[in-house]
Structure formats: structure tokens, C-alpha cells
Tab-separated table of C-alpha atoms in Angstrom:
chain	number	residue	atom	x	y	z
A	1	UNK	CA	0.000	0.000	0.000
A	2	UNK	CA	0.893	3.679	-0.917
A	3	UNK	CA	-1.101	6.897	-0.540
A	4	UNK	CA	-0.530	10.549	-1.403
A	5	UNK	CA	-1.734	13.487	-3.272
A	6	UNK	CA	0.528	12.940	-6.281
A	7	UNK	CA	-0.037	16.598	-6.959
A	8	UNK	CA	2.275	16.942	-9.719
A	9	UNK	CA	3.474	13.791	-9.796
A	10	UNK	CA	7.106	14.513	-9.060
A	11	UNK	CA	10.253	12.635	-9.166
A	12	UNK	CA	9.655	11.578	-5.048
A	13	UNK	CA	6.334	10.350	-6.151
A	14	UNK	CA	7.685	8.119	-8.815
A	15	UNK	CA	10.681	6.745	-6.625
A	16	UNK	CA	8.073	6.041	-4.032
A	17	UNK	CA	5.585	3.845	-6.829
A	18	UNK	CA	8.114	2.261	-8.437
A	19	UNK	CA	9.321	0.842	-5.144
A	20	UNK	CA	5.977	-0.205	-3.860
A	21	UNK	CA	5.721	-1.937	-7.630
A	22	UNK	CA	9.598	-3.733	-7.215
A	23	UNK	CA	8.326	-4.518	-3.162
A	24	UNK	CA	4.932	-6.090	-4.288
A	25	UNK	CA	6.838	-7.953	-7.079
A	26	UNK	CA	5.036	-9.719	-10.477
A	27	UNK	CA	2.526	-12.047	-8.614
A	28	UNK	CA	1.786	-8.742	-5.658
A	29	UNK	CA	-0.505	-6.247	-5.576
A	30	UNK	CA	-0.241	-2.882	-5.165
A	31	UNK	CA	-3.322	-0.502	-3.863
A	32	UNK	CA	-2.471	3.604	-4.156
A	33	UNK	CA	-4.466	5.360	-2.059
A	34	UNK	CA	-4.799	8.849	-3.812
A	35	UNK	CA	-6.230	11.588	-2.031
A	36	UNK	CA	-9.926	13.325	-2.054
A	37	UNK	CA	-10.353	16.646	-3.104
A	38	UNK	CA	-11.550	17.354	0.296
A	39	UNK	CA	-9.375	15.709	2.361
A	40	UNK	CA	-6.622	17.290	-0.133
A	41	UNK	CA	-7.692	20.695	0.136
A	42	UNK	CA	-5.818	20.759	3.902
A	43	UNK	CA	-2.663	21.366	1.696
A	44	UNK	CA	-1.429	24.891	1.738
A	45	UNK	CA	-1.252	24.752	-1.726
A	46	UNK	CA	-4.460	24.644	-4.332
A	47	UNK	CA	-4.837	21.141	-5.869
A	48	UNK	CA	-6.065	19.737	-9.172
A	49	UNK	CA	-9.032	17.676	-9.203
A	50	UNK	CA	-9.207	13.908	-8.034
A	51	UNK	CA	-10.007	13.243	-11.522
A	52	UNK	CA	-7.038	15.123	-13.313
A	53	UNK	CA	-4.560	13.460	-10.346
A	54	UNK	CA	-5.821	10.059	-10.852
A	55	UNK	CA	-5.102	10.090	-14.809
A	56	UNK	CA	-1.820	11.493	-14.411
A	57	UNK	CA	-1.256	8.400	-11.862
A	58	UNK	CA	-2.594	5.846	-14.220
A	59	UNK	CA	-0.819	7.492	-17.355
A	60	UNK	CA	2.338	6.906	-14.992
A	61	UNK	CA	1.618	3.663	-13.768
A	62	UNK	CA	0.763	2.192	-17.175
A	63	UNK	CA	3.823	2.978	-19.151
A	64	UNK	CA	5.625	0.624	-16.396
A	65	UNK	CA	4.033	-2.423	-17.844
A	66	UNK	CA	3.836	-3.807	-14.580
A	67	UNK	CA	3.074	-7.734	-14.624
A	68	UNK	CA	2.196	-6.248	-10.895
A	69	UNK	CA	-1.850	-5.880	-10.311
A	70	UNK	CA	-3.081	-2.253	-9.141
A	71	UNK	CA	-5.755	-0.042	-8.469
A	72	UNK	CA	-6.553	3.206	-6.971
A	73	UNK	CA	-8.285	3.780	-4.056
A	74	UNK	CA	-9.960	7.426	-2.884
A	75	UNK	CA	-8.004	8.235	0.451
A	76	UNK	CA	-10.603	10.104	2.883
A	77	UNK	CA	-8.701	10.378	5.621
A	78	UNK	CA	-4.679	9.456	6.940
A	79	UNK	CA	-5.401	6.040	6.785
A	80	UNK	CA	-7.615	4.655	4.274
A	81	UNK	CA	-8.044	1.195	4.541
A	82	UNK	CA	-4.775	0.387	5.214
A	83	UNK	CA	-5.929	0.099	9.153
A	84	UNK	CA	-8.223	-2.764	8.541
A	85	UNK	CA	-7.176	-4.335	5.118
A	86	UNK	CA	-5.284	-7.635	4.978
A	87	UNK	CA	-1.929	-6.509	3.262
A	88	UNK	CA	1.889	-7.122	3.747
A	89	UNK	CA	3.623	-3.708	3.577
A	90	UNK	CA	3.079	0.049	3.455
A	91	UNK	CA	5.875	2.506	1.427
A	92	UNK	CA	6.514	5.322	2.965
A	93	UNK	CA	8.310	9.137	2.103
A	94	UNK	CA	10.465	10.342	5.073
A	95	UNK	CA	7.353	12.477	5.876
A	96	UNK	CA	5.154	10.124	6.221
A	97	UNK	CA	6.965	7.445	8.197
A	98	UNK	CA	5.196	8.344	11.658
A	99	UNK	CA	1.349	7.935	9.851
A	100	UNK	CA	2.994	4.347	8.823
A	101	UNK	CA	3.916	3.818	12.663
A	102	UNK	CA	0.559	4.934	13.708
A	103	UNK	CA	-1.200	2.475	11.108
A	104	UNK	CA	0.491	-0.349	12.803
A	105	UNK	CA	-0.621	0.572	16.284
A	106	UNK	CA	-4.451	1.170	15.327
A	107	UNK	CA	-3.644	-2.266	13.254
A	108	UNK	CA	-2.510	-3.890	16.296
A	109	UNK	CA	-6.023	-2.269	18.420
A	110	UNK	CA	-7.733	-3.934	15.699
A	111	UNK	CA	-6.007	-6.731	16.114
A	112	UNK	CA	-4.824	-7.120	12.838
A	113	UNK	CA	-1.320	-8.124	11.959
A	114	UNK	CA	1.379	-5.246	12.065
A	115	UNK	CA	2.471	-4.743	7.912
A	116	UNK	CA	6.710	-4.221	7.001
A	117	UNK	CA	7.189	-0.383	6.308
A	118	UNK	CA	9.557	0.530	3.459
A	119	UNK	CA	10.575	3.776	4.177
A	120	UNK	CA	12.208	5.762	0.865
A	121	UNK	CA	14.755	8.760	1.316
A	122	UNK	CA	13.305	11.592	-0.169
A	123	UNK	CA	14.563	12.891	-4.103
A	124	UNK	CA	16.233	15.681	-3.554
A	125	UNK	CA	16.034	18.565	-6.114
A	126	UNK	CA	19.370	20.480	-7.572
A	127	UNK	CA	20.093	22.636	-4.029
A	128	UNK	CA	20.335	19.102	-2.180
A	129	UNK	CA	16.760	19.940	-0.830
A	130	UNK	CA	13.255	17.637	-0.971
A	131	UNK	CA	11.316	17.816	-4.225
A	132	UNK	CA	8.075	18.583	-2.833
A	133	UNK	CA	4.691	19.491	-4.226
A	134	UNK	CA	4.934	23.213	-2.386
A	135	UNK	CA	8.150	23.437	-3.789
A	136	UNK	CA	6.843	23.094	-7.590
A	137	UNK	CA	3.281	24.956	-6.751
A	138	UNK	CA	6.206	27.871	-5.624
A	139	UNK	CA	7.852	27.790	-8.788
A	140	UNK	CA	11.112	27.112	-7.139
A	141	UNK	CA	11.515	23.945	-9.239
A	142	UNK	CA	10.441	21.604	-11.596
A	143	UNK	CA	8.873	17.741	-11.738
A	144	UNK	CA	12.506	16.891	-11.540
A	145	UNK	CA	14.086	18.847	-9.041
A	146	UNK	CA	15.442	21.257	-11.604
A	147	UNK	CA	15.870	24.762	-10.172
A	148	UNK	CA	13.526	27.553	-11.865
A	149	UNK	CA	15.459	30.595	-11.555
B	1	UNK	CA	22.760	-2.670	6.340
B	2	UNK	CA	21.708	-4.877	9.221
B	3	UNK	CA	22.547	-4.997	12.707
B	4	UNK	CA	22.154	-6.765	16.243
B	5	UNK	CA	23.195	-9.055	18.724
B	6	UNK	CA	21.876	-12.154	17.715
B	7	UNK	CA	21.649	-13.894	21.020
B	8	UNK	CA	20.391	-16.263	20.458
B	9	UNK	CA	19.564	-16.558	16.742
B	10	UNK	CA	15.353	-16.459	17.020
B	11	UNK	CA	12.761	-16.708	14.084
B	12	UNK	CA	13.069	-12.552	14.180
B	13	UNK	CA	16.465	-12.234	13.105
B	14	UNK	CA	16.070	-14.709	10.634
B	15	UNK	CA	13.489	-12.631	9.297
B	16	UNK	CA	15.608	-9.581	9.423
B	17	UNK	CA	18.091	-11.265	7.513
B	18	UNK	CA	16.453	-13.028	4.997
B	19	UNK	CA	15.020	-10.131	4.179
B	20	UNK	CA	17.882	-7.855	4.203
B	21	UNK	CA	19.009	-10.198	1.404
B	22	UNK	CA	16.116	-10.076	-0.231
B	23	UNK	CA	16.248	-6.453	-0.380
B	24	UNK	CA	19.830	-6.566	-1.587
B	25	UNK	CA	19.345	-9.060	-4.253
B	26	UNK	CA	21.943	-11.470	-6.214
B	27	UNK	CA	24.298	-8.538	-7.084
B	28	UNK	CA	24.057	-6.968	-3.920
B	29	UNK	CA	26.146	-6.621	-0.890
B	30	UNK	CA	24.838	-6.918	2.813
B	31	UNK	CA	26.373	-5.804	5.800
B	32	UNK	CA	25.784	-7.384	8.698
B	33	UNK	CA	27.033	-4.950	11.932
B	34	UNK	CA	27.419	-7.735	15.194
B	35	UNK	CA	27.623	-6.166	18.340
B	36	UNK	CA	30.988	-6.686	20.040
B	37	UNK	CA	30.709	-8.005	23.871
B	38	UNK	CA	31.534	-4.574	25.339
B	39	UNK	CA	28.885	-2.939	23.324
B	40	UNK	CA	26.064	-5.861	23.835
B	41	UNK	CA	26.977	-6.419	27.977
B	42	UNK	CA	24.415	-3.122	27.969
B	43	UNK	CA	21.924	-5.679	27.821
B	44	UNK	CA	19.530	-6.823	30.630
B	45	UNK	CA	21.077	-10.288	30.467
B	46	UNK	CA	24.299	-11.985	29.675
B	47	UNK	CA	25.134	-12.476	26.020
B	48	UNK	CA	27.570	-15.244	24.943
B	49	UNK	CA	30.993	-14.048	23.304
B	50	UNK	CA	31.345	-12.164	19.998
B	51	UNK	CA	32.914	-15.613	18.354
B	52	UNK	CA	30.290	-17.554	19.222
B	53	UNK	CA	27.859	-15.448	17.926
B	54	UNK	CA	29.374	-15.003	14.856
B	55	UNK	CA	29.253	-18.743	14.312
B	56	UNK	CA	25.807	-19.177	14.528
B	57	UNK	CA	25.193	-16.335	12.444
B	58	UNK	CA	27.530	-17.161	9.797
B	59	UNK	CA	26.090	-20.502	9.680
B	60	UNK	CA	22.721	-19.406	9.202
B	61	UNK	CA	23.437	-17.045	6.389
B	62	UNK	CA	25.620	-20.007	4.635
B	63	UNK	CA	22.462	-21.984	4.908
B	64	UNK	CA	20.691	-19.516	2.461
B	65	UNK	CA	22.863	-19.929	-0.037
B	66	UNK	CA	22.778	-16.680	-1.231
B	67	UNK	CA	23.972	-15.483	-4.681
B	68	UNK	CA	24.809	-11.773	-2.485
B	69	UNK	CA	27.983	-11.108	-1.294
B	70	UNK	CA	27.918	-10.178	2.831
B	71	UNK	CA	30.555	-9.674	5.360
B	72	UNK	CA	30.334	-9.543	9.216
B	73	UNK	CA	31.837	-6.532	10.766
B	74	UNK	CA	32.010	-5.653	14.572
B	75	UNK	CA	29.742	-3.379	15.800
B	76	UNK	CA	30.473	-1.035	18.701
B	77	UNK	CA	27.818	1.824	19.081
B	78	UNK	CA	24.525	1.860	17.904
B	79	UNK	CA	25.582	3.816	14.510
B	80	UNK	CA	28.642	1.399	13.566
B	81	UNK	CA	30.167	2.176	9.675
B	82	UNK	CA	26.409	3.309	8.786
B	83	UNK	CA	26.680	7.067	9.732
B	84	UNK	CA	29.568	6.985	7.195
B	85	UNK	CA	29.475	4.029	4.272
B	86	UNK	CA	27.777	4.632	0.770
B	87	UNK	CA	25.234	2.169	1.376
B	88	UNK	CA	21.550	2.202	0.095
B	89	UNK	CA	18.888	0.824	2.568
B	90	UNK	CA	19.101	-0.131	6.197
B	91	UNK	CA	16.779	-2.996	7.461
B	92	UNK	CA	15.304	-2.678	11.097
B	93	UNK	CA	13.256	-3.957	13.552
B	94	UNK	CA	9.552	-2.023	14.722
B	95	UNK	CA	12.579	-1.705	18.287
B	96	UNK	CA	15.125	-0.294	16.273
B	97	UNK	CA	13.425	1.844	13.643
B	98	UNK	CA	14.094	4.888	15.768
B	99	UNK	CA	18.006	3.857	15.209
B	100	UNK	CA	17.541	3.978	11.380
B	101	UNK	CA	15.487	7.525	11.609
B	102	UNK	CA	18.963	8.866	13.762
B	103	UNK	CA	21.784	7.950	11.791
B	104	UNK	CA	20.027	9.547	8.665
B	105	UNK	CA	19.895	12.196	10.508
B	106	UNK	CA	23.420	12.194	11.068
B	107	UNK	CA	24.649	10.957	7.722
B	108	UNK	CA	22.817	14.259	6.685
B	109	UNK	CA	24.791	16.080	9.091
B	110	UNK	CA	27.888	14.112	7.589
B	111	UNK	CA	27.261	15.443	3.884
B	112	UNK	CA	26.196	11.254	3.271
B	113	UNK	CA	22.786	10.818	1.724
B	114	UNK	CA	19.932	9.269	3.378
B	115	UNK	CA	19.516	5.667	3.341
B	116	UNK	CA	16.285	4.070	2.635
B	117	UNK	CA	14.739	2.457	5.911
B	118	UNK	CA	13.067	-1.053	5.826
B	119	UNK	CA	11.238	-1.940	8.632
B	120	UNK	CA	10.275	-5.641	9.155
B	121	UNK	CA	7.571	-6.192	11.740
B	122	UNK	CA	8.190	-8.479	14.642
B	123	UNK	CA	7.632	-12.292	14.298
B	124	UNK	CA	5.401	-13.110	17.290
B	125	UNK	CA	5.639	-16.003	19.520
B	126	UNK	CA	1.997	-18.210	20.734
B	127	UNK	CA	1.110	-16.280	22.688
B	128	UNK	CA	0.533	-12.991	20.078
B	129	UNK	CA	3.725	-10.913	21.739
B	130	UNK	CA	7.292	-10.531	19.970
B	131	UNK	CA	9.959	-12.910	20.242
B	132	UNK	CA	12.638	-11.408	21.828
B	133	UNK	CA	16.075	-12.540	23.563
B	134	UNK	CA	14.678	-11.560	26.446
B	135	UNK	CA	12.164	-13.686	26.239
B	136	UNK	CA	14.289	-16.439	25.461
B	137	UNK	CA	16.650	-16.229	28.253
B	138	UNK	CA	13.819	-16.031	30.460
B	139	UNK	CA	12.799	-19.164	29.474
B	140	UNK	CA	9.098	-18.013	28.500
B	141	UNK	CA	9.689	-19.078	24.648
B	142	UNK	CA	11.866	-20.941	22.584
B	143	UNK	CA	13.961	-19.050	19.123
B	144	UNK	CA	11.091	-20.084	17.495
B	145	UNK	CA	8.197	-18.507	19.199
B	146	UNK	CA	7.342	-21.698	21.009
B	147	UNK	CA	5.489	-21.020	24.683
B	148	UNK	CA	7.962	-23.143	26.998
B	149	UNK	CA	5.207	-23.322	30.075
């Protein structure tokens, strides 16, 4: 399981889906949870549509020609279903390592089996910083980390 | 990367290794940091000598008959060669995930870039808690989870 707001879809992003696709391997199965325009709209940034996000994901997900099964899921809240459904491992940014920590210990309340967290180091843009989202909705740099000015 | 004290060599550490091979796959390299006897007599309860140790671990990863190269190398802090050496992922425990999120931190400090963090969940014993040395040298379970009462 992944989540996020792929909003551009960004270099981290892709690090972070091609992993979960390499983790989940040819016979896995890999569920994205992609944020809701509500829940998304806590960003400090504006965001494009669920609809316009979720074809950019597929569009970027298909030209991997993963033997790997997928689908994407609408992400309501922090946790999506990954507190209840039966699954092996959650991949995380550096950002979002503690909400994979917390999964595990609501798992555990519900006593449901703790999952393996893969967490990936961050791509980091030309200055050595993250490539973020806020970043690129700045105009400080590009998809790719490339520096704008 | 992998590290521990291995004392005695339970189903958990298996899993930490296996995996940390799996991760590396047949072209990769694992590392596998072994506490040193001044470094593991922090413990809560006695820990048989560094040779002895390295036996059983060695054995256990010959066992595998893995295609990826590995090497044993003494460990005497928590951070060991992993704060410095160009390495790509560290594999940890849910106990020693906070390890993992520290010497990032400090290989950041260190001009070294981050390491991606793996973090296996614990293999539980009967009776639904973890398997730990501990546990073992209590005589509560066996290295495989097995209630000894």
C-alpha cells in the first residue's frame, strides 16, 4: 500500500511507486491510495481535481508495464483502509513514516497483523533539498528537481 | 545494512536477515554490523561471546545460499560504519526503527545521503507478543516462538 496526493506527480512520487511496484513484485498487488479533493484541500497549496490526479497516476503507472496488479483507491482520511485491510507492507516518504507507525498501532487495536514499512529517502532537487509538491506549486523547481530561476 | 546481537539466533532475526538479502538481491552486498561483547553487555542479560555469535550467524546465512555477497563486521555503538558508508537501505526492527530515523539524521549532518529504511515487523511467539532474547533467556519461549510453560 501507498497513498498521497501525487499533486504533480514529481520525481519523489515516482521513486516512491516504483518501489511499492519492485516490493509487491510480479505475482503482488499494489493498492495507491490517492487523495480526495476534500481531504486534499488541507494542503497549503491549491490542488487539481481527483479526476485530473488520478489520470496522471494511471498514465504513470501504465507505461511501467507492470506484470504487478493495481488499483486506486480514494483516500478520505490518513489512513484509508490500510488500518483494517489484509496486506503485507506500506511505502513510505520520510514524511510520512510516523502515519505508517501509527497504522500499525491502530492495526494492532484492531487486532490485525502489524504490515513491514519501506521507508524511501526523499529525491532531492538540484540545491540538495526535498522535491516537494509546495516546492513546484512555488515555482522554485520543476517535476525533476530542476531549479527555476 | 543490518545490525544486532543475535543472542540467540530467534525466528526474528532470521526474518531480518532473509530479508535484508532479499532487499539486496543477487548482485548486492549486505552488511551485517554484530555487536561486540563490550557494546552488547548493555543488555539486561548476559550475552555469549562475539565468536560464538558469529558462528551461529555465519552458519545461518551459509544456509541460504545466497547469490549476495555479505561480510560480518564488529559493531560497537549503535551507529557502527552506517553514519559513514555509501550504502543504500538499512533494514530494522519495529525496536530499532528509531536507530535507522537517527543515523540519517546524522549521515545528513555528515554530507552522506539518506539511506532508505526497511522496517520488518516483529515475528510473534503463541502467545501474540514478539519474540525477543529476552524472552528467550527467560525461558518463556523458545527461538522459534514456542510457549515453553
Amino acid at each position: 500500500m501507498v497513498g498521497g496526493t501525487f499533486d504533480p506527480l514529481h520525481d519523489g512520487h515516482k521513486r516512491l511507486l516504483d518501489r511499492s511496484f519492485a516490493i509487491a513484485g510480479p505475482d503482488g498487488h499494489v493498492v495507491i491510495g490517492l487523495t480526495t479533493d476534500s481531504f486534499a484541500s488541507r494542503k497549503i497549496h491549491p490542488i487539481r481535481p481527483f479526476p485530473v490526479r488520478n489520470a496522471e497516476l494511471e498514465q504513470y503507472i501504465a507505461q511501467g508495464n507492470y506484470a504487478t496488479s493495481w488499483i486506486i483507491e480514494p483516500l478520505n482520511d490518513r489512513f484509508g483502509s490500510a488500518i483494517v485491510a489484509d496486506f503485507d507492507a506500506i511505502v513510505v516518504s520520510e514524511e510520512t513514516l510516523p502515519v505508517a507507525v501509527e497504522i500499525n498501532k491502530v492495526r494492532k487495536e484492531n487486532k490485525k497483523k502489524k504490515v513491514d514499512i519501506h521507508q524511501i529517502s526523499c529525491v532531492l532537487a538540484e540545491d540538495g533539498r526535498w522535491i516537494s509538491s509546495t516546492r513546484i506549486y512555488r515555482g522554485e523547481i520543476d517535476v525533476h528537481g530542476h531549479m527555476m530561476h
